[in-house]
Coordinates of C-alpha atoms and ligand atoms in Angstrom, one line a residue:
X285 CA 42.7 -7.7 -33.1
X286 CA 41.2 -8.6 -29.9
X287 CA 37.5 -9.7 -29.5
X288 CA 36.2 -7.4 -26.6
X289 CA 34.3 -9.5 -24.2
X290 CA 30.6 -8.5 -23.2
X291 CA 30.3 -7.4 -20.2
X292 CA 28.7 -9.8 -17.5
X293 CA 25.4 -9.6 -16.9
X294 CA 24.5 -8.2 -13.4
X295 CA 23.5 -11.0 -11.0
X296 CA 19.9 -10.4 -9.9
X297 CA 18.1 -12.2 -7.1
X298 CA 14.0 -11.7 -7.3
X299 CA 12.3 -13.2 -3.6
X300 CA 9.0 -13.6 -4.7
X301 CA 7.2 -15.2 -8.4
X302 CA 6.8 -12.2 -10.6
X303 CA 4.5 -12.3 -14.2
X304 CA 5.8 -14.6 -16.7
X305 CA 6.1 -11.3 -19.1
X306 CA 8.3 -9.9 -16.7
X307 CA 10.3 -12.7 -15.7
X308 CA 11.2 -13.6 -19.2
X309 CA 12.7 -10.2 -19.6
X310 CA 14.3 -10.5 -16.6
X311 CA 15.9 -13.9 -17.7
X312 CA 17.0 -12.5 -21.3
X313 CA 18.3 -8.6 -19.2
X314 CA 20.2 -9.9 -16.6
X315 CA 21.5 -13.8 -14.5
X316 CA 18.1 -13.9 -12.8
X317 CA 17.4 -16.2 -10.0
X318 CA 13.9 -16.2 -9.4
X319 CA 11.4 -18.2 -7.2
X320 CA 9.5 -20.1 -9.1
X321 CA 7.8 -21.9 -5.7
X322 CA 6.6 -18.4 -5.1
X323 CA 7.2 -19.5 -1.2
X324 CA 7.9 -16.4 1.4
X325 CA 12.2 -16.5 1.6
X326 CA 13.5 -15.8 5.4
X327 CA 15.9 -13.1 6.2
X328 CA 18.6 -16.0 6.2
X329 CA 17.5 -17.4 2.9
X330 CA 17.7 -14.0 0.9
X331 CA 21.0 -13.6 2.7
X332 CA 22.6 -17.2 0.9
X333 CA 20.6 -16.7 -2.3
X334 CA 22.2 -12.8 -2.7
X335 CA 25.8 -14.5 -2.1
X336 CA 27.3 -13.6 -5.3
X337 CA 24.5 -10.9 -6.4
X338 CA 24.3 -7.5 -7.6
X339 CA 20.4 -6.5 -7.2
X340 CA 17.9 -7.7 -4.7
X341 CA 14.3 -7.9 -6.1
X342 CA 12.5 -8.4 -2.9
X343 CA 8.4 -7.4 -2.5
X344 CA 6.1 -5.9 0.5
X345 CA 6.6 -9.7 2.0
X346 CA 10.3 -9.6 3.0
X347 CA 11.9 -7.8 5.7
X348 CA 15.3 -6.5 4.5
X349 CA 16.5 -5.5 8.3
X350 CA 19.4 -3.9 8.7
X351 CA 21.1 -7.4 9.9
X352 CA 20.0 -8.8 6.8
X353 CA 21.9 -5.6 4.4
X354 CA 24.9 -6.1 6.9
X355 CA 24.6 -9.6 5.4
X356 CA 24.9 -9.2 1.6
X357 CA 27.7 -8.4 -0.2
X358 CA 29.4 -5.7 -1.0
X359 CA 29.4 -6.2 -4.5
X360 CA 25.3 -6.2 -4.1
X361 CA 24.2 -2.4 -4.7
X362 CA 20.9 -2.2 -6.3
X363 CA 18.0 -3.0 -3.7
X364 CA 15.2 -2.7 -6.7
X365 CA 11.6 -3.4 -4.9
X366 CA 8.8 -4.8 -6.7
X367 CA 6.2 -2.1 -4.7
X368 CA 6.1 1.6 -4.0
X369 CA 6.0 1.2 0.0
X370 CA 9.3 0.9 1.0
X371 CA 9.1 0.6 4.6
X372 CA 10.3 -3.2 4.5
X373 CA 13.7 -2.3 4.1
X374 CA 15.9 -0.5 6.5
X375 CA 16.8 2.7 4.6
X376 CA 19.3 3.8 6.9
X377 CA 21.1 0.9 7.1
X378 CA 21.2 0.7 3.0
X379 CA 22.4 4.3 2.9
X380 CA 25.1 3.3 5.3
X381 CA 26.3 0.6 2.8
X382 CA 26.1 2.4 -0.5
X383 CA 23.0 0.9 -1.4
X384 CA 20.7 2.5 -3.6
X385 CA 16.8 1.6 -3.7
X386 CA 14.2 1.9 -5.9
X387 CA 10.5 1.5 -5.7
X388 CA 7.8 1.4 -8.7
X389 CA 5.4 4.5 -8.0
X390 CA 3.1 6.0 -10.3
X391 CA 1.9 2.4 -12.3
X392 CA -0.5 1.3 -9.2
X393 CA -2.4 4.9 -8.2
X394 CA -4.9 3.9 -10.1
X395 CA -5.5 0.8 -9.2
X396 CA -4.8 1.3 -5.6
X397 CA -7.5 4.0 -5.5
X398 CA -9.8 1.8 -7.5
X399 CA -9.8 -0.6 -4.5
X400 CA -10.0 2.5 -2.0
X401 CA -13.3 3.3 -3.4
X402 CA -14.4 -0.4 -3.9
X403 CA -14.0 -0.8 -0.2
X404 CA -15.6 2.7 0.7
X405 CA -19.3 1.8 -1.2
X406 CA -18.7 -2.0 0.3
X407 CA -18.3 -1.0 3.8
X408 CA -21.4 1.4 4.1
X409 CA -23.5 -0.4 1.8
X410 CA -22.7 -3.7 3.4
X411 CA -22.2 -5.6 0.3
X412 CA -20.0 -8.2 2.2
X413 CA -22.7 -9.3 4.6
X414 CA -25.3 -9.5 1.8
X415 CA -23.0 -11.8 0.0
X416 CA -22.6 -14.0 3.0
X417 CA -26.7 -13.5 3.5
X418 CA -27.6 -15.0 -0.1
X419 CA -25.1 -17.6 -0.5
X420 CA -26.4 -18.7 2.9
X421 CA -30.0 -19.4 1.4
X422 CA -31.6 -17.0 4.3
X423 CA -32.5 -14.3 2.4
X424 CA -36.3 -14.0 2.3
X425 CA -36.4 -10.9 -0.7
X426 CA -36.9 -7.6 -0.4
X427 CA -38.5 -5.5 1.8
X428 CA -38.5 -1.8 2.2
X429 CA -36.3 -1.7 5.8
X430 CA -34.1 -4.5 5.0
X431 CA -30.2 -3.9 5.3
X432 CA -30.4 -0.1 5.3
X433 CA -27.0 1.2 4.7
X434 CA -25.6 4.8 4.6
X435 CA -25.4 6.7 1.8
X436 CA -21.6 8.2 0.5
X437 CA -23.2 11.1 -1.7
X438 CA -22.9 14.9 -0.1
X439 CA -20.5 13.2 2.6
X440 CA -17.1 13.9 4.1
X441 CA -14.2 12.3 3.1
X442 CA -11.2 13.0 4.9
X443 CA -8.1 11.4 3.2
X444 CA -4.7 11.5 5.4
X445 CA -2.0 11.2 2.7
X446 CA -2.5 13.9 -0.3
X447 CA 0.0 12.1 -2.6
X448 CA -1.0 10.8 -5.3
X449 CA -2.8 7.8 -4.3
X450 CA -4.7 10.5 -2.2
X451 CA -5.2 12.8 -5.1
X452 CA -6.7 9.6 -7.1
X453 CA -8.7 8.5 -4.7
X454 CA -10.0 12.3 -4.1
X455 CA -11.2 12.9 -7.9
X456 CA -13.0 9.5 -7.5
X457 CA -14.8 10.8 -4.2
X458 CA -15.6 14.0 -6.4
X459 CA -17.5 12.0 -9.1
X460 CA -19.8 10.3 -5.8
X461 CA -20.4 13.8 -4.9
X462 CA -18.5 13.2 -1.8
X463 CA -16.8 16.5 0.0
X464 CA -12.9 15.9 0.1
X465 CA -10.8 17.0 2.8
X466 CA -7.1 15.9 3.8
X467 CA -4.4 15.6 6.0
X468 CA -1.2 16.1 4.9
X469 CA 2.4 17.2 6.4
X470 CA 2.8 19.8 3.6
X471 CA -0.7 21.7 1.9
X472 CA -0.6 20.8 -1.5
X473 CA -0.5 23.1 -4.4
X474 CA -3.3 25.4 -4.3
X475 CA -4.2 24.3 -8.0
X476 CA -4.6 20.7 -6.7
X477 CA -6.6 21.9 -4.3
X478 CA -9.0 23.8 -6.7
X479 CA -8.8 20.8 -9.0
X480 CA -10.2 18.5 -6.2
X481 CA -12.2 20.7 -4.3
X482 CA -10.4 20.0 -1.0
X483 CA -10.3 21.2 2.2
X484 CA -6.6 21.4 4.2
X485 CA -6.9 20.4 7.7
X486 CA -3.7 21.0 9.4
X487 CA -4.9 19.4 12.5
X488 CA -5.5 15.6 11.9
X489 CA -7.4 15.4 15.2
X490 CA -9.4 18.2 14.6
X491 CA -10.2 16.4 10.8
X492 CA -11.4 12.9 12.1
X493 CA -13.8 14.7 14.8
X494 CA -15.1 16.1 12.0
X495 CA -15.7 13.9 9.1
X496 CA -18.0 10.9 7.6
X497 CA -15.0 8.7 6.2
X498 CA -11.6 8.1 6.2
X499 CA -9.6 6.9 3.8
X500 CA -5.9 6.1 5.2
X501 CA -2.8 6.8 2.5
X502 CA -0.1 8.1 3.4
X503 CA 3.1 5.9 3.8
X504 CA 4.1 3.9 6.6
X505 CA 7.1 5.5 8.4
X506 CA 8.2 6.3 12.1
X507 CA 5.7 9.3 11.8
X508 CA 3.1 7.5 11.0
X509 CA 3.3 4.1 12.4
X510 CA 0.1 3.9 14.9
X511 CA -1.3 7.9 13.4
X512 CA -4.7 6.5 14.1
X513 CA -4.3 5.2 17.9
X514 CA -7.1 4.6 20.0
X515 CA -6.8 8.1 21.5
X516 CA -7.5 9.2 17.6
X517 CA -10.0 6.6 16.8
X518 CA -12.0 7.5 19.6
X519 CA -12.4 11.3 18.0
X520 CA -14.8 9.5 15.0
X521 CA -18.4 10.2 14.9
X522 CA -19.9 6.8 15.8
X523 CA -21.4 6.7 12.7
X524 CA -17.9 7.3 10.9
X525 CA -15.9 4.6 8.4
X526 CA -12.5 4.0 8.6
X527 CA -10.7 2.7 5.2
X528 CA -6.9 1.5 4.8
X529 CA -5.4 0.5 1.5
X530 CA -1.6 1.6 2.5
X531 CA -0.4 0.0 5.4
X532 CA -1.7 -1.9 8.6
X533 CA 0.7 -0.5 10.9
X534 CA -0.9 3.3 10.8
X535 CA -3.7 2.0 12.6
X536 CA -3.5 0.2 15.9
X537 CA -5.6 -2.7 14.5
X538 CA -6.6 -4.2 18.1
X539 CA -8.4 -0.7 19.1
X540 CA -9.9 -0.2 15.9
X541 CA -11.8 -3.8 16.7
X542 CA -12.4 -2.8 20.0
X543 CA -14.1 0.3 19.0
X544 CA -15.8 -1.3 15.6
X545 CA -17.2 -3.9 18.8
X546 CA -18.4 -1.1 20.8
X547 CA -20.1 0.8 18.2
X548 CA -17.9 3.5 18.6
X549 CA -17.2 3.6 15.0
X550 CA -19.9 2.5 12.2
X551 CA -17.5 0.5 10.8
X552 CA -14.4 -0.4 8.5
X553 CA -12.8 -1.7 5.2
X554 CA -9.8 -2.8 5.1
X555 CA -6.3 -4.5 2.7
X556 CA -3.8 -4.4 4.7
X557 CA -3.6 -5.4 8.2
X558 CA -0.4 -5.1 10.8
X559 CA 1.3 -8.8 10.7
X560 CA -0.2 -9.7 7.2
X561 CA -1.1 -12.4 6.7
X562 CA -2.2 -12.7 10.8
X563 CA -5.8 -10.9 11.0
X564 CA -6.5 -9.4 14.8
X565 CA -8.7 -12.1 15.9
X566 CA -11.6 -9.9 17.0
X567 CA -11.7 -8.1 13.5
X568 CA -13.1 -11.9 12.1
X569 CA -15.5 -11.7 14.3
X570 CA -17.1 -8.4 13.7
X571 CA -20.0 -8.1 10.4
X572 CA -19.3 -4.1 10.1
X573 CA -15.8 -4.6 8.4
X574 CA -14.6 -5.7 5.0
X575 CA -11.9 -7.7 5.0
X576 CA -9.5 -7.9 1.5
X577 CA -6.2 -9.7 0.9
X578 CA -3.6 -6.5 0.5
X579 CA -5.5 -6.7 -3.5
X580 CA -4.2 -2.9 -3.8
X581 CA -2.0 -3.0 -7.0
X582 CA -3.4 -6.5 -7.7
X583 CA -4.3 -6.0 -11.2
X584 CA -2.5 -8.0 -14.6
X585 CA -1.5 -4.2 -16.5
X586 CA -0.4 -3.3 -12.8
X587 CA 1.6 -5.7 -11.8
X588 CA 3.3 -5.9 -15.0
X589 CA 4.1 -2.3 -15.2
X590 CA 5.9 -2.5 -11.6
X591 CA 7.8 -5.5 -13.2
X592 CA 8.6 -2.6 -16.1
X593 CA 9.9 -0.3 -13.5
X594 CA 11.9 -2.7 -11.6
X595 CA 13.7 -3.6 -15.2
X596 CA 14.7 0.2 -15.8
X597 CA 15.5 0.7 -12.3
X598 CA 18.0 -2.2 -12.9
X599 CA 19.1 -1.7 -16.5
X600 CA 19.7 2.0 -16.0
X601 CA 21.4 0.6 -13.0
X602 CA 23.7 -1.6 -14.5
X603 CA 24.6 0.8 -17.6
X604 CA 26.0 3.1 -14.7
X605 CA 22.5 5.7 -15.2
X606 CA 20.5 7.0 -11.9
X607 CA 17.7 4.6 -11.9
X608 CA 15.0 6.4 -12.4
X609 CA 12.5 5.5 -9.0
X610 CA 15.7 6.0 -6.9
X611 CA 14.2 6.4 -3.1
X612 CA 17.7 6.4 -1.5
X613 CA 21.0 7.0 -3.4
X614 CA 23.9 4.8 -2.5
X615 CA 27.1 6.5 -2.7
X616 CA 28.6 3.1 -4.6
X617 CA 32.0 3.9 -3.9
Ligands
DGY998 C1 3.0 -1.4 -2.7 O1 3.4 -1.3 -3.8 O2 3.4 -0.8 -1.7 C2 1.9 -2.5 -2.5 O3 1.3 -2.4 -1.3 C3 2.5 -3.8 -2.7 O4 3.7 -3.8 -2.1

């Protein structure tokens, strides 16, 4: 009798340093190369380091062109991201080569609308600049007209993106008595909105002349790269705040610091930005905007649970399954 021989273990190449917990599974799933330097991988680096690979593991940091997919192998078919946002990688151009990809949605709503809100009392309430005030040793105590901010209670929020980092972000706004209404290509269910008390406005012009907040989540695409232009921007109230925790490019970051200079907009809180990690010089310069490091998904049961995906995404993968975050399907043949 012949001993059958295991099968090899797919090849898997992961750009950026993931949690320990999840690289160790990684190691004992699959041949894992990982980056233990942690250090940003170019377009030509992931290229050599995919060689002889079956999955790419790459984050929000690397930009899988379509040069780059031309590039890899053709045994390589799994593009698994560590992220939900896929719009780092050319889609097209992995449909075109049989690629599938797969994102990790679901395990960072939470947190991601956590940090929405964090930034939407930080912003109005100007917790930032009060920071900076008493570690500088100027503040001289309390007094009744001292750093007046605006309130968030019995104020409109209008969220563009209803998914469901929109929908948690929503029943937070609910329990600060805020007034939720969205933009959103499709109306949601009519349950939803009953459940979150929200107000469809078709027109997304007609919604930021309108509202007290903004909270920006929908997903970066060739719809919405640049939604919130200056033409847009200029429809706020000038007492109006504008919040982004999905992606810089929606909003065309040098006229939103224009218009936070001019007081045309009360002001802004924001995580992402559009050529991370480059800020837009004039928004360093401005107090009325909070500034965060992309801190989203940022949490330890977060990003540990997006590891989790990417390992069923791959496993499921490799045992011949759909994987189950599938946002393109390769036709491997
Ligand atoms: C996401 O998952 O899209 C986060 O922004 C990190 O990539």
């Amino acid at each position: 009798m012949t001993a059958t021989k295991p099968a090899p273990k797919p090849v898997v190449v992961v750009t950026r340093k993931l949690p320990d917990l999840v690289e160790t599974r990684l190691m004992e799933l699959f041949e894992s190369h990982l980056n233990a330097g942690d250090r940003p991988m170019s377009g030509d680096e992931i290229i050599a380091a995919c060689s002889d690979a079956d999955v790419l593991v790459p984050t929000v940091t690397d930009k899988i062109t379509r040069d780059v997919i031309n590039a890899l192998p053709d045994r390589l078919k799994l593009i698994a991201n560590f992220g939900v946002g896929v719009n780092h990688i050319d889609l097209a151009a992995c449909g075109a080569r049989g690629i599938t990809v797969t994102n990790t949605p679901g395990v960072l709503t939470e947190d991601t609308a956590d940090l929405t809100l964090a930034l939407l009392l930080a912003a109005p309430r100007r917790l930032m600049e009060g920071d900076r005030l008493v570690r500088s040793g100027e503040w001289k105590g309390w007094s009744p007209t001292f750093m007046i901010g605006d309130r968030i209670a019995g104020k409109r929020l209008g969220i563009i993106g209803m998914g469901r980092i929109g929908q948690a972000v929503a029943r937070r706004a609910r329990g600060f008595n805020m007034s939720v209404h969205y933009h959103n290509r499709k109306r949601v269910h009519v349950d939803m909105e009953s459940e979150l008390e929200a107000t469809w406005w078709q027109d997304l012009d007609q919604m930021l002349a309108h509202m007290d907040y903004i909270s920006v989540n929908c997903p970066l695409n060739t719809e919405t790269h640049h939604l919130l232009s200056e033409q847009r921007l200029r429809l706020l109230q000038p007492h109006a705040f504008v919040i982004n925790t999905a992606r810089g490019e929606i909003i065309d970051e040098a006229a939103l610091a224009r218009l936070l200079g001019e007081g045309a907009i009360a002001g802004a809180a924001l995580d992402v930005y559009e050529r991370e990690p480059e800020i837009e010089p004039a928004l360093l310069k401005l107090d009325n905007v909070v500034l965060a490091p992309h801190l989203g998904s940022a949490t330890r049961e977060g990003r540990i649970a997006m590891g989790e995906k990417v390992l069923i995404n791959i496993r499921a993968f490799a045992d011949n399954h759909a994987p189950p975050d599938r946002v393109i399907h390769g036709n491997a043949g």
